[in-house]
């Protein structure tokens, strides 16, 4: 809408300011920043010009995007922590007597259970908007989201095919080869991880694009806000559980975390995974703060 209203004036201004010399990078970056600010304002993520329902919906979608990022970080953590219990006192590879429960076990179990609860909350949120989505598609709304859905389906098919090939390959490798011993397999696994990330991102874009166009009843938005609050709290708990797992593993089985000859319990893979979790939680909490600022206006 902003572009339709001001594009001609902006082009004339740029031509008058820079002529045939070309637009410098500083001005280009300024245009990008202005475009991002305007999109945020029109979507309801900033300012108060958008109607209260749109502002609240924008907050819930920001939580959803944060959750998707956390899911990818969770998959990375699951792969990294595979067989961690074998390294603990009393594990398969230990000569010490087994313990009933260790702090890493408890933290990991909490993470799994809370992730399940959050996943159910996200599914419930999707189910709630299904009637509105069906009405939107029946009113010829498919045209607006078709491109996003087709791209998401295409990358999903590619990812599924790559997953089947990777599983078949892994069955012919030893545990040591699957965990860094085979350089080609490790590189292929990284490419597969990137495909998974692209798949999650593609479906998220499709979901957000559709959700922004739906007409939702106020009571549905209120329930979505409650579910978003649950998901945001769950991400925070899972981040704390991951941190507790890391610290307790550093205390009880530092060799499992070590990636250096010194034996220091610092691992780049784990550090990047936790950093992604922190970013996802920050995004989710920002969405909840935005909901909190605008929920009262929605109720009135």
Coordinates of C-alpha atoms in Angstrom, one line a residue, residues 27-170:
X27 CA 20.8 5.1 0.1
X28 CA 19.9 1.6 -0.9
X29 CA 20.3 0.3 2.7
X30 CA 18.2 3.2 3.9
X31 CA 15.4 2.2 1.5
X32 CA 15.6 -1.4 2.7
X33 CA 15.4 -0.3 6.3
X34 CA 12.5 2.0 5.5
X35 CA 10.7 -0.8 3.7
X36 CA 11.2 -3.2 6.6
X37 CA 9.8 -0.6 9.1
X38 CA 6.8 0.0 6.9
X39 CA 6.1 -3.7 6.5
X40 CA 6.3 -4.1 10.3
X41 CA 4.0 -1.2 10.8
X42 CA 1.4 -2.5 8.3
X43 CA 1.6 -6.0 9.7
X44 CA 0.9 -4.7 13.2
X45 CA 4.3 -5.5 14.6
X46 CA 5.1 -1.8 15.3
X47 CA 3.1 1.3 15.9
X48 CA -0.7 1.4 16.5
X49 CA -2.0 2.2 13.1
X50 CA -3.1 -1.4 12.4
X51 CA -6.3 -2.6 14.0
X52 CA -6.0 -4.3 17.4
X53 CA -6.8 -7.8 15.9
X54 CA -4.0 -7.4 13.4
X55 CA -1.5 -6.3 16.1
X56 CA -2.4 -9.2 18.3
X57 CA -2.2 -11.7 15.4
X58 CA 1.2 -10.3 14.5
X59 CA 2.4 -11.1 18.0
X60 CA 1.1 -14.7 17.9
X61 CA 2.8 -15.2 14.5
X62 CA 6.1 -13.9 15.9
X63 CA 5.8 -16.5 18.6
X64 CA 5.2 -19.1 15.9
X65 CA 8.3 -18.1 13.9
X66 CA 10.3 -18.3 17.1
X67 CA 8.9 -21.8 17.8
X68 CA 9.9 -23.0 14.3
X69 CA 13.5 -21.7 14.9
X70 CA 13.5 -23.5 18.3
X71 CA 12.3 -26.7 16.6
X72 CA 15.3 -26.6 14.3
X73 CA 17.6 -25.9 17.3
X74 CA 16.0 -28.8 19.1
X75 CA 16.7 -31.2 16.2
X76 CA 20.3 -30.1 16.3
X77 CA 20.5 -30.7 20.1
X78 CA 18.8 -34.1 19.7
X79 CA 21.5 -35.1 17.3
X80 CA 24.3 -33.7 19.4
X81 CA 23.1 -35.3 22.6
X82 CA 22.6 -38.7 21.0
X83 CA 23.8 -41.5 23.5
X84 CA 24.8 -38.9 26.1
X85 CA 23.7 -41.3 28.8
X86 CA 26.4 -43.8 27.9
X87 CA 29.0 -41.2 29.0
X88 CA 27.4 -40.7 32.4
X89 CA 28.5 -42.4 35.6
X90 CA 26.8 -45.8 35.5
X91 CA 26.3 -45.7 31.8
X92 CA 27.1 -48.5 29.4
X93 CA 30.7 -47.3 29.0
X94 CA 31.3 -46.7 32.7
X95 CA 32.7 -49.0 35.3
X96 CA 30.8 -47.2 38.1
X97 CA 27.5 -48.5 39.5
X98 CA 24.4 -47.0 37.8
X99 CA 22.6 -44.2 39.5
X100 CA 18.8 -44.0 39.5
X101 CA 18.7 -40.5 38.0
X102 CA 21.3 -38.0 37.1
X103 CA 20.8 -34.3 36.6
X104 CA 21.4 -34.5 32.8
X105 CA 18.8 -37.2 32.6
X106 CA 16.2 -35.1 34.4
X107 CA 17.0 -32.0 32.4
X108 CA 16.7 -34.0 29.2
X109 CA 13.4 -35.6 30.2
X110 CA 12.0 -32.2 31.1
X111 CA 13.0 -30.8 27.7
X112 CA 11.3 -33.7 25.9
X113 CA 8.0 -33.4 27.9
X114 CA 7.8 -29.7 27.6
X115 CA 8.5 -29.9 23.9
X116 CA 5.6 -32.3 23.5
X117 CA 3.2 -29.9 25.3
X118 CA 4.4 -27.0 23.2
X119 CA 3.9 -29.0 20.0
X120 CA 0.4 -29.9 21.0
X121 CA -0.3 -26.2 21.7
X122 CA 0.9 -25.3 18.2
X123 CA -1.3 -28.0 16.6
X124 CA -4.3 -26.8 18.5
X125 CA -3.6 -23.3 17.3
X126 CA -3.5 -24.6 13.7
X127 CA -6.8 -26.5 14.2
X128 CA -8.6 -23.4 15.5
X129 CA -7.9 -21.5 12.3
X130 CA -8.9 -24.3 9.9
X131 CA -12.5 -23.2 9.4
X132 CA -11.3 -19.6 8.6
X133 CA -8.7 -21.1 6.2
X134 CA -11.3 -23.2 4.4
X135 CA -13.6 -20.1 4.0
X136 CA -10.6 -18.1 2.7
X137 CA -9.7 -20.8 0.1
X138 CA -13.3 -21.1 -1.1
X139 CA -13.4 -17.3 -1.7
X140 CA -10.6 -17.7 -4.2
X141 CA -7.8 -17.0 -1.7
X142 CA -5.7 -19.8 -3.1
X143 CA -4.1 -17.5 -5.7
X144 CA -2.5 -15.4 -3.0
X145 CA -0.7 -18.2 -1.2
X146 CA -0.3 -20.7 -4.1
X147 CA 3.3 -19.8 -4.7
X148 CA 4.3 -20.2 -1.1
X149 CA 2.6 -23.6 -0.8
X150 CA 4.1 -24.9 -4.1
X151 CA 7.6 -23.9 -3.0
X152 CA 7.0 -25.6 0.4
X153 CA 5.7 -28.8 -1.2
X154 CA 8.6 -28.9 -3.6
X155 CA 11.3 -28.5 -1.0
X156 CA 9.5 -31.1 1.2
X157 CA 9.6 -33.7 -1.6
X158 CA 13.3 -33.0 -2.0
X159 CA 13.9 -33.3 1.7
X160 CA 12.0 -36.5 2.0
X161 CA 13.9 -38.1 -0.8
X162 CA 17.2 -37.0 0.7
X163 CA 16.2 -38.3 4.1
X164 CA 15.5 -41.8 2.6
X165 CA 18.8 -41.9 0.9
X166 CA 20.7 -40.7 4.0
X167 CA 19.0 -43.3 6.2
X168 CA 19.9 -46.0 3.7
X169 CA 23.5 -44.8 3.7
X170 CA 23.7 -44.6 7.5

